[in-house]
Coordinates of N, CA and C in Angstrom, one line a residue:
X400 N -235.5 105.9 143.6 CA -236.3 105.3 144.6 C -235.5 104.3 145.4
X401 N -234.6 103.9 144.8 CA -233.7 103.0 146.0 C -232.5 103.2 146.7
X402 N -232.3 102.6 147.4 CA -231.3 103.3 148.6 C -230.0 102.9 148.3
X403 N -228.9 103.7 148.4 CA -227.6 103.4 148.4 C -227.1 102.5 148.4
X404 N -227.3 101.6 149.3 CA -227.1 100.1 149.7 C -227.1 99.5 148.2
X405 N -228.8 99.5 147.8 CA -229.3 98.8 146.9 C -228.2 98.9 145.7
X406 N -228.3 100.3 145.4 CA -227.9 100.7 143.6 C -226.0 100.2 144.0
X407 N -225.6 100.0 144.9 CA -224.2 99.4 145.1 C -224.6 98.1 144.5
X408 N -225.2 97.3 145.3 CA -226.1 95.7 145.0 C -226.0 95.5 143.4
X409 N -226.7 96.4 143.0 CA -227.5 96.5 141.9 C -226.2 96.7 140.6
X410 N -225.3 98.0 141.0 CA -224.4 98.5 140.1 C -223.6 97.1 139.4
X411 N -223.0 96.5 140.1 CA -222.0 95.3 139.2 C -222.4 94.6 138.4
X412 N -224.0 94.0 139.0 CA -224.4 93.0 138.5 C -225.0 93.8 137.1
X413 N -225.2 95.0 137.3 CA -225.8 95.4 135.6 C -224.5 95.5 135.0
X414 N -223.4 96.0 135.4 CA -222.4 96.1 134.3 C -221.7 94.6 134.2
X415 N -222.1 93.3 134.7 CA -221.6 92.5 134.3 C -222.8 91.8 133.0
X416 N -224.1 91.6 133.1 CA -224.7 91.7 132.2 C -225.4 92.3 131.0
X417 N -224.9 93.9 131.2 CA -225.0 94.6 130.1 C -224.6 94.2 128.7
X418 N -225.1 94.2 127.7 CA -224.3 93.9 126.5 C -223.1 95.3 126.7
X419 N -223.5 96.0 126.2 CA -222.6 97.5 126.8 C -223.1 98.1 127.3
X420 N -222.1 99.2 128.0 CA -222.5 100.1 129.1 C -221.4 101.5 128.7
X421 N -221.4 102.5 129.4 CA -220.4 103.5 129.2 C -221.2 104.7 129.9
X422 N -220.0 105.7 130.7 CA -220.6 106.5 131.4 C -220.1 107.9 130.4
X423 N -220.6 109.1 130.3 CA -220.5 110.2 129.9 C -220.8 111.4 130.9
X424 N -220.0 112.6 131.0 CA -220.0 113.5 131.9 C -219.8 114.8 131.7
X425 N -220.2 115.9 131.9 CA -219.8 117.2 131.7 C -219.6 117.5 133.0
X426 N -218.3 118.9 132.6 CA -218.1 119.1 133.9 C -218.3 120.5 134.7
X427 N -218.1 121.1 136.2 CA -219.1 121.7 136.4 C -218.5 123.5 135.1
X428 N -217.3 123.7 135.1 CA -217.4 124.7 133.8 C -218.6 124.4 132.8
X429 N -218.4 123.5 132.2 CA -219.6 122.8 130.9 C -221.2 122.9 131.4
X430 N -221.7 122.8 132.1 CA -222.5 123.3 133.2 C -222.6 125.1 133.1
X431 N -221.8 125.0 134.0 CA -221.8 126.4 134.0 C -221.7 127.4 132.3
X432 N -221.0 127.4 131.3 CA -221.4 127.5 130.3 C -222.4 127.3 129.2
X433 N -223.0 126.2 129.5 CA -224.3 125.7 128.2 C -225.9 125.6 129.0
X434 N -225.8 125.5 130.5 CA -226.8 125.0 130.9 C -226.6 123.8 131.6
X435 N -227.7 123.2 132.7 CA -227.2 121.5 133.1 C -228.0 121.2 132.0
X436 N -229.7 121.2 131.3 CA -229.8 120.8 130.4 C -229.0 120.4 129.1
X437 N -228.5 120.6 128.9 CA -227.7 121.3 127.5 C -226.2 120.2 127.9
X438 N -225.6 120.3 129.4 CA -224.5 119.9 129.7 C -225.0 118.1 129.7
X439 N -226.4 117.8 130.5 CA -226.9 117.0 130.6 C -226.7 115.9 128.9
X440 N -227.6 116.9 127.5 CA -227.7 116.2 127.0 C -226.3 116.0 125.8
X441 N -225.1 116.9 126.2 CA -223.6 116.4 126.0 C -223.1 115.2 126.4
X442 N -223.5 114.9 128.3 CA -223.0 113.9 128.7 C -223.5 112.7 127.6
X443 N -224.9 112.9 127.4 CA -225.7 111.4 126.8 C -224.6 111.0 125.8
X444 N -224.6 112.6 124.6 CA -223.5 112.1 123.7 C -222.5 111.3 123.7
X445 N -221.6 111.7 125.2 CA -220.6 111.1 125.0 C -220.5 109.7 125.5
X446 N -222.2 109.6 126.5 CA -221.7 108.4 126.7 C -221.7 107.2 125.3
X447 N -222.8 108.0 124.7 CA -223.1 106.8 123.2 C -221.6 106.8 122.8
X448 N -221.1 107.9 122.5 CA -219.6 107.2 121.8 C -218.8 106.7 122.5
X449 N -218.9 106.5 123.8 CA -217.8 106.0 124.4 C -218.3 104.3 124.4
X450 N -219.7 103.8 124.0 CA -220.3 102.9 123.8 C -219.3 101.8 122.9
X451 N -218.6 100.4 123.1 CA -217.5 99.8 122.0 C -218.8 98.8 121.1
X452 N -220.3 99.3 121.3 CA -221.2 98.5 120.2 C -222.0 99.9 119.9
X453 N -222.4 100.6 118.5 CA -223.3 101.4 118.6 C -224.0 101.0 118.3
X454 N -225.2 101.6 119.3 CA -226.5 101.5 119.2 C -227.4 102.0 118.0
X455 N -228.3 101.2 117.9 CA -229.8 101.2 116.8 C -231.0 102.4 117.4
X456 N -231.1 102.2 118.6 CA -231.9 103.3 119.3 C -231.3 103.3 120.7
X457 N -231.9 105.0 121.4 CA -231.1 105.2 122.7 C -233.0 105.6 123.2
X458 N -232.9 104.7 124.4 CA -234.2 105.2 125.1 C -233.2 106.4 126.1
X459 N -234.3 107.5 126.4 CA -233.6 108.6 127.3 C -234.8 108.9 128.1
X460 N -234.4 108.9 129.6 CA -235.2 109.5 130.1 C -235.6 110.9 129.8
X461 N -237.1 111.2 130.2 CA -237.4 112.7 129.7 C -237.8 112.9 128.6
X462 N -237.7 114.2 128.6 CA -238.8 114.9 126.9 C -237.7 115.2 126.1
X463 N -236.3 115.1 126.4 CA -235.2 115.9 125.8 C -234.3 115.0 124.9
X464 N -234.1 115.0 123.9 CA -233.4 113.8 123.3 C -231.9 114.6 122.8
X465 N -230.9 114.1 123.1 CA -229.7 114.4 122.5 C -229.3 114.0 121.1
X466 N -228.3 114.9 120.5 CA -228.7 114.8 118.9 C -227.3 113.7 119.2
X467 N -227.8 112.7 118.5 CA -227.3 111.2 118.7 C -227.2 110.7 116.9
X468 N -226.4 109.5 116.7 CA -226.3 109.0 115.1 C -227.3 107.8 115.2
X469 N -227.9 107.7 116.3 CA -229.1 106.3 116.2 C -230.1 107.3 116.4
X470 N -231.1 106.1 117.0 CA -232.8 107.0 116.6 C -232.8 107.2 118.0
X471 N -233.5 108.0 118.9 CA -233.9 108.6 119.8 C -235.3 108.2 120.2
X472 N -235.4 107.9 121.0 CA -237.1 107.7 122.0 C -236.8 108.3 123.4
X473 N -237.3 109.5 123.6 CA -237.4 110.1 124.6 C -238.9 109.4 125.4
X474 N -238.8 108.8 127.0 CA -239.9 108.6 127.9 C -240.0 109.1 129.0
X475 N -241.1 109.8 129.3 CA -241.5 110.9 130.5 C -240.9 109.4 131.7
X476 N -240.4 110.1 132.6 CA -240.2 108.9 133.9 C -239.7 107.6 133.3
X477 N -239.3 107.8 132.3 CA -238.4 106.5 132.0 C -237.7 105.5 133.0
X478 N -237.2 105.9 133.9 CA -236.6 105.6 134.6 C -237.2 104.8 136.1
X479 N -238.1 105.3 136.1 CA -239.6 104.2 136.8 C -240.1 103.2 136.2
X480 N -239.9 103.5 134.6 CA -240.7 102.4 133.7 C -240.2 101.3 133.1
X481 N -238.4 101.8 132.7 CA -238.2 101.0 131.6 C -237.1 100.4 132.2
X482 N -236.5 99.1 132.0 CA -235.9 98.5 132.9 C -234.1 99.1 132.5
X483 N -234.1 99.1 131.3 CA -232.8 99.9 130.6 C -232.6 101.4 131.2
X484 N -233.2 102.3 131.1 CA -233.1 103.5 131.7 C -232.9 103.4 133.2
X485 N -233.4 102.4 133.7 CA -233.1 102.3 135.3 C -231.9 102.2 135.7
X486 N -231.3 100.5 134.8 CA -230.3 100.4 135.1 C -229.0 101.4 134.8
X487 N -229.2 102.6 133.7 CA -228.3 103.3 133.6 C -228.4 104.7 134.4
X488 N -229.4 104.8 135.3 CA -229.5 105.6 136.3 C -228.7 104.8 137.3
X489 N -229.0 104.0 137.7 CA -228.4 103.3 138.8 C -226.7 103.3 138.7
X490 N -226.2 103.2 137.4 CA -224.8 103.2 137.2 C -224.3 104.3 137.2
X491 N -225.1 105.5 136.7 CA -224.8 107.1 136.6 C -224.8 107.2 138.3
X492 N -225.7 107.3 139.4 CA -226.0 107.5 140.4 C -224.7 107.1 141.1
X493 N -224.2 105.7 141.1 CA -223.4 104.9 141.8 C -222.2 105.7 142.0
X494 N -221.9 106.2 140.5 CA -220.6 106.7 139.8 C -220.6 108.1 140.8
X495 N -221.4 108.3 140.2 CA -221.6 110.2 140.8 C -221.3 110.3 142.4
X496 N -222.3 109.6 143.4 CA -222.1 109.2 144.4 C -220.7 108.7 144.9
X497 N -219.8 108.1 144.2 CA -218.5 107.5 144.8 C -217.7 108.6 144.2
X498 N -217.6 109.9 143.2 CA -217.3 110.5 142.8 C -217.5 112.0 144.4
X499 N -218.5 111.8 144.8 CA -218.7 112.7 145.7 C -217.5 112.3 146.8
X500 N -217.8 111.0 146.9 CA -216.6 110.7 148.5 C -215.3 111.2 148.1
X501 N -215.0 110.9 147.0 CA -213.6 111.3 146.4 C -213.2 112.8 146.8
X502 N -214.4 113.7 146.3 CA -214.3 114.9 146.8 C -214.3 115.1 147.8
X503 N -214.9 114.3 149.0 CA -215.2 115.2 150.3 C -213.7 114.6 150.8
X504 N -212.7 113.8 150.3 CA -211.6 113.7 150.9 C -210.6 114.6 150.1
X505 N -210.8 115.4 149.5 CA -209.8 116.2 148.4 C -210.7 117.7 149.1
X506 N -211.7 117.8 149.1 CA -212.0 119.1 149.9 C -213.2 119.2 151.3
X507 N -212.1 118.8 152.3 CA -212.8 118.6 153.3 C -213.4 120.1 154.0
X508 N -214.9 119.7 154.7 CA -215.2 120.0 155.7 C -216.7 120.4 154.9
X509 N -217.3 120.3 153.6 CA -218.2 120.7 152.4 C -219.2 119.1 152.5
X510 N -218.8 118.1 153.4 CA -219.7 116.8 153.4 C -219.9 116.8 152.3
X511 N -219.2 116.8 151.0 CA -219.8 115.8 150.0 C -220.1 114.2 150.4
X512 N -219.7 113.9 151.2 CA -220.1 112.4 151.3 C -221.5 112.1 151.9
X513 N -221.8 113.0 152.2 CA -222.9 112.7 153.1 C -224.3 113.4 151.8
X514 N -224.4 114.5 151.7 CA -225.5 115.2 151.0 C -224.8 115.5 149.8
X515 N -224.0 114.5 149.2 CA -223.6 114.5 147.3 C -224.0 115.8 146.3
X516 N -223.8 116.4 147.2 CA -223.8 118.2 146.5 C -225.1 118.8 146.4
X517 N -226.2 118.3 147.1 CA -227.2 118.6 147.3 C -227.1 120.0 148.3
X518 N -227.8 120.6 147.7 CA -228.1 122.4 148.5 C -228.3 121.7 149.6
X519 N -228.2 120.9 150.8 CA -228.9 120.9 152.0 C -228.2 122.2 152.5
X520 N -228.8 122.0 153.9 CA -228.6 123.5 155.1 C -227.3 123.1 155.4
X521 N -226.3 121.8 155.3 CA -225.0 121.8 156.0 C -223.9 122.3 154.5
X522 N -224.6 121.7 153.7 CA -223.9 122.1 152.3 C -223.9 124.0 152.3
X523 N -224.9 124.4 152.2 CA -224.4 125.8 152.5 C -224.0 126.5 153.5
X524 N -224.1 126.1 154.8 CA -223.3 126.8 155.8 C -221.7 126.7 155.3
X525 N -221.7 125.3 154.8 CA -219.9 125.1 154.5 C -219.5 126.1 153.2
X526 N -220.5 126.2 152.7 CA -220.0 127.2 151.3 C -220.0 128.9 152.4
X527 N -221.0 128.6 153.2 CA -220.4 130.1 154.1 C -219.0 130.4 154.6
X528 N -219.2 128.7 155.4 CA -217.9 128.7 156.3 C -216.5 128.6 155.3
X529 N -216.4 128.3 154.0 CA -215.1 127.5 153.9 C -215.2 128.4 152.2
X530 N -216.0 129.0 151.5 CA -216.5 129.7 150.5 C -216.7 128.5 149.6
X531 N -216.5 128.7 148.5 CA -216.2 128.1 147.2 C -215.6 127.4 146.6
X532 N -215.4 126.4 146.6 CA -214.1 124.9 145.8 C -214.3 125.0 144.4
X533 N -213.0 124.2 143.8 CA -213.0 124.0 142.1 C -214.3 123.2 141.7
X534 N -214.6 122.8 142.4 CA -216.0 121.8 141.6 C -217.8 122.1 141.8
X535 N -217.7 123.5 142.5 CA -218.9 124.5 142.4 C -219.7 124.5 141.2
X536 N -220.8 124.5 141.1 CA -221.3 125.0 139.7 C -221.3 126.6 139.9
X537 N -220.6 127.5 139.4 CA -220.8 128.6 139.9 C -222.1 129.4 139.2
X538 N -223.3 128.5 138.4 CA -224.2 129.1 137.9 C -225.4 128.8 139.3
X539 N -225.1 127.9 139.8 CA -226.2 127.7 140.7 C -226.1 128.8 142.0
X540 N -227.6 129.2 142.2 CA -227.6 130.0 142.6 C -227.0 130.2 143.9
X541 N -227.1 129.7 144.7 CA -226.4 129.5 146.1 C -225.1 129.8 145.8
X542 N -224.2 129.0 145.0 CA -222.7 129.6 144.5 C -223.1 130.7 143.8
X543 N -223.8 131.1 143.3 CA -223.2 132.6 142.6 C -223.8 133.4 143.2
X544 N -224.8 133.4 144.6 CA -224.5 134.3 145.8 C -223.5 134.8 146.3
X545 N -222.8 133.5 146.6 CA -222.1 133.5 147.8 C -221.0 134.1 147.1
X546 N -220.7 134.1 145.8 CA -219.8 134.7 145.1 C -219.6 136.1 145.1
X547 N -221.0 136.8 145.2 CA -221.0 138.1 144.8 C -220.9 139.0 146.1
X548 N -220.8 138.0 147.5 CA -220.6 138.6 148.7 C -219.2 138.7 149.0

């Protein structure tokens, strides 16, 4: 719910008073192999171990709990509610986001910077115009169209 600007604002000051923080990621193969679900609940994994305190319990957004060595509390919309889940949306988001600019300068003319890999109408024309890059999910449907054309 908050705007770019903001979760920039927002990002430092949580990783400066975080007790710990740590980001986790799958990538779009791992995706493409297990599911985003599934790739989703790898990332959580890894971010807990990349954690230098482990945690007692992991709140996670959602109904889906990653099989973790602490206790699990999965919350519907967590992420509206709880002030911890927010702020690790906000850090996830930031990352992802500044991860997209990277791309749209390593494969230009695909606007990642602008619509961050969102299906919009300019994101697919460019998957028309320019086909397929390394960092496609090639399970999503749009790429695995355009694939089979």
């Amino acid at each position: 719910m908050l705007t770019a600007e903001r979760r920039e604002e927002l990002a430092p000051i949580i990783r400066a008073h975080a007790i710990a923080w740590a980001l986790g990621r799958a990538e779009a193969e791992e995706i493409d192999a297990i599911n985003i679900l599934q790739a989703t609940l790898l990332a959580m994994q890894r971010a807990v171990a990349a954690l230098h305190i482990a945690p007692e319990l992991a709140l996670v957004d959602g109904n889906r709990a990653p099989r973790l060595t602490c206790r699990v509390q999965t919350i519907i919309r967590g992420d509206e509610t709880v002030p911890a889940i927010s702020a690790a949306s906000i850090l996830a988001k930031v990352t992802r986001d500044a991860e997209m600019c990277e791309w749209d300068a390593r494969y230009p003319g695909y606007g990642f910077a602008r619509h961050k890999g969102y299906p919009t109408l300019e994101h697919l024309l460019a998957l028309d115009k320019l086909g397929v890059c390394p960092i496609h999910r090639r399970s999503y449907s749009p790429v695995r169209d355009r694939l089979k054309t």
